[in-house]
XYZ file of C-alpha atoms in Angstrom:
526
model
C 15.225 2.286 34.333
C 13.449 5.225 32.746
C 9.725 5.310 33.405
C 7.576 4.042 30.535
C 4.255 5.772 29.892
C 1.409 5.023 27.507
C 0.007 8.534 27.790
C 1.118 11.587 25.927
C 4.174 11.850 28.123
C 5.494 14.771 30.185
C 6.277 18.087 28.553
C 9.976 18.770 27.873
C 11.906 20.283 30.777
C 12.712 24.004 30.394
C 16.413 23.173 30.320
C 15.875 21.194 27.139
C 14.889 24.328 25.207
C 17.617 26.856 24.404
C 16.771 30.274 25.881
C 16.707 33.224 23.480
C 19.746 35.475 23.643
C 17.597 38.613 23.566
C 14.316 39.720 25.058
C 11.255 38.006 23.555
C 10.211 39.455 20.224
C 7.433 38.774 17.777
C 9.846 36.473 15.959
C 10.520 34.566 19.180
C 6.794 34.259 19.810
C 6.364 32.859 16.298
C 9.058 30.286 16.991
C 7.383 29.279 20.246
C 4.075 28.899 18.442
C 5.694 26.651 15.870
C 7.359 24.552 18.562
C 3.975 24.167 20.207
C 2.849 22.230 17.125
C 5.528 19.606 17.716
C 3.909 16.454 19.148
C 4.944 15.685 22.704
C 7.427 12.803 22.481
C 6.795 9.399 24.006
C 9.351 8.784 26.811
C 12.072 6.472 25.511
C 13.015 3.671 27.918
C 16.507 2.309 28.332
C 15.004 -1.074 27.521
C 11.517 -2.371 26.810
C 9.894 -3.543 30.077
C 9.124 -7.242 30.249
C 5.631 -6.417 31.473
C 4.588 -5.066 28.077
C 2.520 -7.212 25.748
C 3.176 -7.411 22.029
C -0.033 -5.480 21.401
C 1.146 -2.642 23.651
C 4.515 -2.466 21.890
C 2.858 -2.341 18.465
C 0.480 0.326 19.790
C 3.439 2.484 20.852
C 5.050 2.066 17.438
C 1.761 3.131 15.861
C 1.621 6.244 18.075
C 5.181 7.137 17.173
C 4.383 6.788 13.477
C 1.508 9.294 13.666
C 3.648 11.731 15.631
C 6.465 11.329 13.138
C 4.066 12.268 10.346
C 3.260 15.515 12.152
C 6.963 16.221 12.611
C 7.605 15.542 8.926
C 4.954 18.116 7.990
C 6.548 20.712 10.291
C 9.971 19.928 8.869
C 8.562 20.561 5.395
C 7.194 23.928 6.563
C 10.574 24.922 7.981
C 12.598 23.867 4.946
C 10.211 25.664 2.605
C 10.299 28.786 4.792
C 14.103 28.686 4.782
C 14.156 28.772 0.989
C 11.706 31.663 0.948
C 13.625 33.665 3.555
C 17.018 33.100 1.933
C 15.962 34.082 -1.575
C 13.063 36.512 -1.144
C 15.141 39.701 -0.883
C 17.919 38.608 -3.221
C 18.121 40.094 -6.681
C 17.800 37.939 -9.770
C 21.570 37.646 -10.052
C 22.047 36.872 -6.361
C 19.238 34.360 -5.852
C 21.288 31.372 -6.950
C 24.143 32.341 -4.627
C 21.731 32.829 -1.712
C 20.266 29.393 -2.335
C 23.707 27.777 -2.490
C 24.621 29.452 0.792
C 21.493 28.075 2.440
C 22.185 24.635 0.995
C 25.716 24.654 2.434
C 24.522 25.748 5.879
C 21.784 23.132 5.963
C 24.289 20.436 4.952
C 26.486 21.339 7.928
C 23.481 21.255 10.291
C 22.316 17.869 9.013
C 25.788 16.380 8.761
C 24.976 15.434 5.153
C 26.233 16.275 1.690
C 25.034 19.380 -0.117
C 23.334 17.137 -2.654
C 21.237 15.581 0.114
C 20.447 19.018 1.536
C 19.383 20.288 -1.885
C 17.160 17.253 -2.410
C 15.380 17.916 0.893
C 14.944 21.620 0.151
C 13.546 20.959 -3.333
C 11.163 18.275 -2.077
C 9.884 20.487 0.748
C 9.403 23.493 -1.531
C 7.510 21.433 -4.092
C 5.278 19.763 -1.490
C 4.492 23.008 0.341
C 3.897 25.257 -2.666
C 2.612 22.984 -5.447
C 1.046 20.084 -3.570
C -0.512 21.869 -0.598
C -3.460 19.449 -0.386
C -1.078 16.529 0.061
C 0.894 18.487 2.665
C -2.277 19.123 4.654
C -3.180 15.429 4.646
C 0.368 14.617 5.819
C 0.125 17.160 8.641
C -2.941 15.422 10.122
C -1.238 12.026 9.953
C -3.425 10.378 7.305
C -0.434 9.558 5.097
C 3.304 9.239 5.675
C 6.109 11.353 4.278
C 6.941 8.439 1.960
C 3.392 8.549 0.557
C 3.760 12.292 0.015
C 7.047 11.825 -1.856
C 5.440 9.297 -4.187
C 2.553 11.698 -4.913
C 4.882 14.636 -5.551
C 7.295 12.621 -7.701
C 4.509 11.227 -9.880
C 2.848 14.652 -10.081
C 5.896 16.328 -11.599
C 4.748 15.284 -15.067
C 1.595 17.403 -14.628
C 3.670 20.576 -14.706
C 4.990 23.145 -12.238
C 3.227 26.142 -13.728
C 1.062 28.584 -11.781
C -1.622 29.077 -14.419
C -5.185 28.383 -13.225
C -5.420 25.382 -15.551
C -2.190 23.819 -14.295
C -3.121 24.426 -10.653
C -6.557 22.875 -11.236
C -4.991 19.787 -12.806
C -2.611 19.327 -9.877
C -5.423 19.726 -7.347
C -7.671 17.248 -9.166
C -4.778 14.779 -9.347
C -4.081 15.133 -5.622
C -7.694 14.604 -4.588
C -7.918 11.508 -6.700
C -4.633 9.914 -5.690
C -5.103 10.728 -1.988
C -8.241 8.594 -1.896
C -5.927 5.637 -2.592
C -2.942 6.870 -0.564
C -4.968 6.729 2.653
C -5.541 3.009 2.160
C -2.583 1.643 0.204
C 1.039 0.990 1.115
C 3.751 3.149 -0.432
C 4.775 0.281 -2.691
C 1.264 -0.157 -4.076
C 0.613 3.571 -4.312
C 3.532 4.188 -6.655
C 2.031 2.636 -9.849
C -1.418 4.017 -8.973
C -0.037 7.557 -8.643
C 1.895 7.254 -11.891
C -1.174 6.019 -13.750
C -3.426 8.806 -12.452
C -0.779 11.461 -13.082
C -0.470 10.348 -16.699
C -4.132 11.248 -17.218
C -3.440 14.839 -16.157
C 0.031 15.164 -17.737
C 0.752 18.184 -19.904
C 2.839 16.077 -22.289
C 1.653 12.537 -23.046
C 3.717 9.489 -22.145
C 4.030 8.615 -25.844
C 5.549 12.022 -26.583
C 8.022 11.731 -23.706
C 8.813 8.143 -24.649
C 9.733 9.143 -28.201
C 12.302 11.559 -26.787
C 13.680 9.205 -24.142
C 14.062 6.229 -26.473
C 16.694 8.247 -28.333
C 18.778 8.219 -25.129
C 18.943 4.428 -24.802
C 22.464 3.219 -24.079
C 24.666 0.575 -22.436
C 27.263 1.695 -19.884
C 30.055 -0.035 -17.959
C 31.019 1.244 -14.504
C 34.072 -0.275 -12.829
C 33.669 -1.470 -9.244
C 36.004 -2.944 -6.634
C 37.449 -6.482 -6.409
C 37.652 -7.064 -10.136
C 33.920 -6.497 -10.739
C 31.958 -4.001 -12.821
C 28.383 -2.888 -13.413
C 26.969 -3.285 -16.910
C 23.655 -1.487 -17.154
C 21.376 -0.620 -20.016
C 18.859 2.201 -20.404
C 16.058 0.558 -22.402
C 12.313 0.841 -23.034
C 10.514 -0.688 -20.059
C 8.806 -3.494 -21.988
C 12.093 -4.725 -23.457
C 13.894 -4.444 -20.114
C 11.283 -6.509 -18.271
C 11.123 -9.039 -21.104
C 14.919 -9.497 -20.977
C 14.842 -10.019 -17.216
C 11.949 -12.466 -17.531
C 13.788 -14.471 -20.185
C 16.933 -14.643 -18.065
C 14.846 -15.809 -15.106
C 13.145 -18.555 -17.101
C 16.450 -19.832 -18.438
C 17.910 -19.687 -14.909
C 15.068 -21.861 -13.616
C 15.787 -24.454 -16.293
C 19.471 -24.433 -15.371
C 18.555 -24.875 -11.692
C 16.390 -27.892 -12.546
C 19.189 -29.405 -14.626
C 21.753 -28.846 -11.885
C 19.462 -30.328 -9.259
C 18.841 -33.416 -11.406
C 22.564 -33.786 -12.032
C 23.282 -33.420 -8.337
C 20.824 -36.181 -7.475
C 22.643 -38.583 -9.806
C 26.177 -37.969 -8.606
C 27.972 -38.281 -5.325
C 27.761 -35.405 -2.870
C 30.647 -33.003 -3.228
C 31.267 -33.769 -6.904
C 32.444 -30.454 -8.306
C 31.018 -31.119 -11.748
C 27.576 -31.812 -10.280
C 27.418 -28.286 -8.914
C 27.779 -27.107 -12.503
C 29.309 -23.727 -11.789
C 31.823 -24.143 -14.584
C 29.306 -25.661 -16.980
C 27.787 -24.307 -20.156
C 26.288 -21.327 -18.370
C 29.690 -20.059 -17.301
C 30.938 -19.264 -13.830
C 34.016 -19.236 -11.607
C 36.232 -22.237 -12.048
C 36.949 -24.336 -9.014
C 33.768 -23.383 -7.162
C 31.824 -26.421 -5.986
C 28.939 -24.564 -4.387
C 25.577 -24.596 -6.128
C 24.780 -21.226 -7.626
C 22.049 -18.888 -6.448
C 19.393 -17.700 -8.896
C 21.059 -14.277 -9.249
C 24.381 -15.911 -10.087
C 22.799 -18.097 -12.767
C 21.022 -15.097 -14.294
C 24.325 -13.238 -14.507
C 26.071 -16.249 -16.056
C 23.290 -16.773 -18.604
C 23.384 -13.061 -19.472
C 27.133 -13.302 -20.104
C 26.973 -16.511 -22.118
C 24.139 -15.363 -24.368
C 25.834 -12.071 -25.196
C 29.186 -13.761 -25.804
C 27.719 -16.159 -28.343
C 26.492 -19.309 -26.602
C 23.502 -21.151 -28.069
C 20.367 -20.633 -25.924
C 19.673 -24.390 -25.853
C 23.180 -25.085 -24.551
C 22.739 -22.595 -21.749
C 19.185 -23.396 -20.702
C 18.989 -27.119 -21.520
C 15.572 -26.309 -23.050
C 15.184 -24.480 -26.343
C 11.603 -23.375 -25.618
C 12.440 -21.697 -22.329
C 15.573 -20.174 -23.825
C 13.792 -18.133 -26.448
C 10.565 -17.024 -24.767
C 9.947 -14.047 -22.513
C 6.606 -13.026 -21.039
C 5.270 -9.676 -19.959
C 1.712 -8.664 -19.114
C 0.222 -5.381 -20.268
C -3.094 -3.746 -19.426
C -4.401 -1.150 -21.854
C -7.792 0.530 -22.426
C -9.802 -0.358 -25.493
C -9.590 3.264 -26.627
C -5.806 2.953 -26.843
C -6.191 0.276 -29.517
C -9.129 1.933 -31.269
C -8.353 5.671 -31.194
C -10.995 6.356 -33.805
C -13.772 5.003 -31.583
C -16.031 7.716 -30.213
C -17.037 7.088 -26.629
C -17.546 3.727 -24.963
C -20.356 1.256 -24.631
C -22.427 0.902 -21.520
C -20.801 -2.479 -20.931
C -17.371 -0.840 -20.838
C -15.834 -4.087 -22.033
C -12.116 -4.479 -22.440
C -9.779 -6.667 -24.411
C -6.161 -7.659 -24.350
C -3.588 -9.813 -25.993
C -0.492 -11.879 -25.669
C 2.308 -11.600 -28.120
C 5.259 -13.882 -27.592
C 5.477 -12.198 -24.180
C 2.427 -13.493 -22.342
C -1.140 -12.592 -21.498
C -2.346 -9.015 -21.735
C -5.614 -7.834 -20.250
C -7.322 -4.627 -21.198
C -8.227 -1.883 -18.762
C -11.131 0.518 -18.849
C -11.989 2.982 -21.568
C -12.356 6.349 -19.899
C -13.995 8.647 -22.366
C -12.083 11.843 -23.048
C -9.118 11.079 -20.813
C -5.754 10.123 -22.267
C -5.627 6.293 -22.265
C -2.908 4.866 -20.026
C -1.336 1.490 -20.779
C 0.531 -0.388 -18.055
C 3.175 -3.048 -17.785
C 2.214 -5.232 -14.820
C 4.853 -5.037 -12.122
C 6.319 -1.806 -13.509
C 3.834 0.954 -14.336
C 2.655 3.100 -17.256
C 4.226 2.489 -20.655
C 3.818 4.200 -24.019
C 0.523 3.329 -25.717
C 2.477 2.760 -28.922
C 4.442 -0.033 -27.206
C 1.210 -1.633 -25.963
C -0.244 -1.472 -29.473
C 2.818 -3.241 -30.876
C 2.387 -6.092 -28.405
C -1.342 -6.306 -29.075
C -0.779 -6.377 -32.834
C 1.471 -9.437 -32.548
C -0.575 -11.311 -29.971
C -1.820 -14.850 -30.449
C -4.372 -14.556 -27.655
C -6.941 -11.940 -26.687
C -8.931 -11.525 -23.504
C -11.928 -9.316 -22.889
C -12.432 -8.148 -19.295
C -15.917 -6.866 -18.458
C -15.938 -4.593 -15.409
C -18.510 -2.760 -13.319
C -18.864 0.807 -14.612
C -18.666 2.413 -11.161
C -16.539 0.216 -8.878
C -14.218 -1.302 -11.477
C -14.856 -4.822 -10.087
C -14.138 -7.613 -12.580
C -17.407 -9.247 -13.633
C -16.387 -11.559 -16.458
C -13.406 -12.633 -18.527
C -13.875 -14.008 -22.050
C -10.937 -15.676 -23.720
C -10.710 -16.860 -27.281
C -8.902 -20.059 -26.389
C -10.110 -22.813 -24.037
C -9.039 -22.206 -20.430
C -10.346 -22.534 -16.905
C -12.823 -19.676 -16.338
C -12.219 -19.437 -12.623
C -8.458 -18.942 -12.901
C -8.896 -16.303 -15.572
C -11.340 -14.291 -13.501
C -9.193 -14.485 -10.364
C -6.086 -13.488 -12.319
C -7.877 -10.450 -13.737
C -9.252 -9.550 -10.310
C -6.172 -10.025 -8.119
C -3.229 -9.194 -10.442
C -0.724 -9.722 -7.609
C -0.447 -11.130 -4.066
C -3.404 -10.050 -1.939
C -1.556 -9.592 1.364
C -1.690 -5.898 2.369
C 1.118 -3.990 0.689
C 2.501 -6.912 -1.335
C 2.869 -6.660 -5.130
C 4.504 -10.006 -5.976
C 3.185 -10.838 -9.489
C 0.832 -13.731 -10.210
C 3.618 -15.784 -11.748
C 5.058 -16.218 -8.249
C 1.739 -16.637 -6.427
C -0.454 -19.579 -5.403
C -4.239 -19.709 -5.536
C -5.116 -20.121 -1.875
C -8.396 -21.289 -0.331
C -9.337 -18.586 2.172
C -11.184 -21.262 4.143
C -9.128 -24.428 3.766
C -10.618 -27.047 1.480
C -9.872 -29.614 4.197
C -12.195 -27.655 6.485
C -15.038 -27.478 3.994
C -13.955 -24.383 2.073
C -15.422 -24.206 -1.418
C -13.268 -24.098 -4.532
C -14.907 -20.975 -5.915
C -14.045 -17.370 -6.659
C -15.568 -16.267 -3.338
C -13.105 -18.470 -1.444
C -9.935 -18.123 -3.515
C -7.258 -15.426 -3.680
C -3.687 -15.212 -4.904
C -0.933 -15.216 -2.256
C 2.813 -15.223 -2.796
C 4.705 -18.136 -1.277
C 5.873 -16.127 1.710
C 2.433 -14.823 2.675
C 0.832 -18.176 1.850
C 3.058 -19.749 4.497
C 2.343 -16.849 6.870
C -1.418 -17.404 6.570
C -1.240 -21.118 7.302
C 1.494 -21.257 9.944
C 1.119 -18.068 12.011
C -1.691 -16.224 13.767
C -2.498 -14.082 10.717
C -6.134 -14.626 9.656
C -8.060 -13.601 6.554
C -11.667 -13.707 5.449
C -13.450 -12.665 2.275
C -16.176 -10.034 2.538
C -17.557 -10.354 -0.974
C -16.586 -8.754 -4.251
C -13.003 -9.891 -3.751
C -12.452 -7.729 -0.636
C -10.164 -9.378 1.923
C -10.018 -8.495 5.604
C -6.770 -9.516 7.278
C -6.369 -9.723 11.050
C -2.875 -9.527 12.534
C -1.671 -11.571 15.541
C -2.275 -8.490 17.740
C -5.862 -8.084 16.533
C -5.426 -5.225 14.066
C -7.461 -5.413 10.881
C -6.233 -4.490 7.413
C -8.598 -4.311 4.445
C -7.280 -5.191 0.996
C -9.336 -4.274 -2.055
C -8.898 -6.057 -5.387
C -6.352 -4.029 -7.391
C -8.614 -4.424 -10.424
C -10.991 -1.922 -8.803
C -8.226 0.638 -8.688
C -7.242 -0.055 -12.280
C -10.699 -0.305 -13.843
C -12.672 2.185 -11.734
C -13.748 5.536 -13.134
C -11.020 8.116 -12.460
C -10.182 11.577 -13.689
C -12.464 14.374 -14.845
C -15.360 13.418 -17.121
C -14.744 13.664 -20.835
C -16.785 13.165 -24.018
C -18.978 10.107 -23.838
C -18.745 9.819 -20.073
C -21.301 10.821 -17.455
C -20.011 12.200 -14.164
C -21.572 9.897 -11.592
C -20.303 11.930 -8.651
C -20.712 15.657 -8.217
C -19.831 18.209 -5.619
C -22.458 20.278 -3.733
C -22.019 23.150 -6.180
C -22.780 20.862 -9.113
C -19.184 20.555 -10.403
C -17.279 17.350 -10.891
C -15.580 15.861 -7.835
C -13.155 12.932 -8.013
C -14.470 11.154 -4.921
């Protein structure tokens, strides 16, 4: 058994470090200094001792994560330095060849393909040279390498130029997005980073969308075992609407199959319905999974089946729902400035409810498709123009907290407000949409918990079960803030996503007052 320590661990033995082949030089000293930055590793046991508690094991994992973040930052430094060293002295005609040589050597060292090596070199160079603020935050362990990749990927639309204006835009974007990256999971950070980056983008999303929509296509790729991939490159709204429609039809088919199964003897092949109107593999008696039904419905609809024959319900067969959030200024481009109330409005075309986000003065308005990310404002306008229902979301001017929801059709006020506030499951890191969530009493109603907005939050089915049947605990702190406590006693704060979406972000523009300023009097995003 290898000894197991909770301290920093012993320093590596001298034999573990390869001795230099020549006498120490300044270069060797530089290498030693760089190696000194490497966190001392935690001793790895042959097996986890039985004497450890779960809390101690989780604590070790947490320590390893912070040390890994430091190692990732050093790895970025080394990869970036390798690119610089390999290409610095090469002439313009030789630079590409020098880079390819480095890429090949790195691939052999990593035991990976040259494509993988090139991806790592490009990512490191971009992070180290264009997103230095993010790299610094990674090096001190405040974010992970995955967070950094999300920030860099989203920031590409801001531009790679070295002009003072471009550099200033990238730095402002990083400061703003890092305030969320320190608190959010990678999954939740991705749409936040994309939304913020759109406000600093050199070319607007609508301009890029007009170019990309001309590249839409459908492609077949043959796979093994008599199967193939059929994929389509489509505008995001249409793609999500298609998937939502297939899912709704699949649910109807599942209900019909379940009802048929209850009325027939067990093992009846026809009751399983795999060879029924929705298509399938003949001779299979097993009940289909949701993915299988979606694929069968997709095939039948495109090959000419009537929607009602496939779904057993004409209404569900022809409706798809998507939710969009778009600032008032995106619908009223001629409006100058915003009101003090900073109210918002939204709509539902045939595709479901749409709330409206904040109006942010001189910034480029960013529309979003819930569950996906930013979409072209023109697409959001088209949905809003065809909507049968509008909602107005009134938010706090500073925090972005949802204060009120007005809807021009009778509905339960409480559910509307909670839907606008939560927008997805409120377990830390989870983004399951509201359509697959339950409204949960934070304090159980059976134990005296009130049915009010201060005691309700949306949880997906999985985390709803986790809350009620494991040692996970949650309490509300006011304003929609949730504080989760894990079985080992760790706390995780979860802010309402509406604050992220509706809060003031970006540099101040016309009609907007900068509420926060830096010591020198200039605008600061925090």
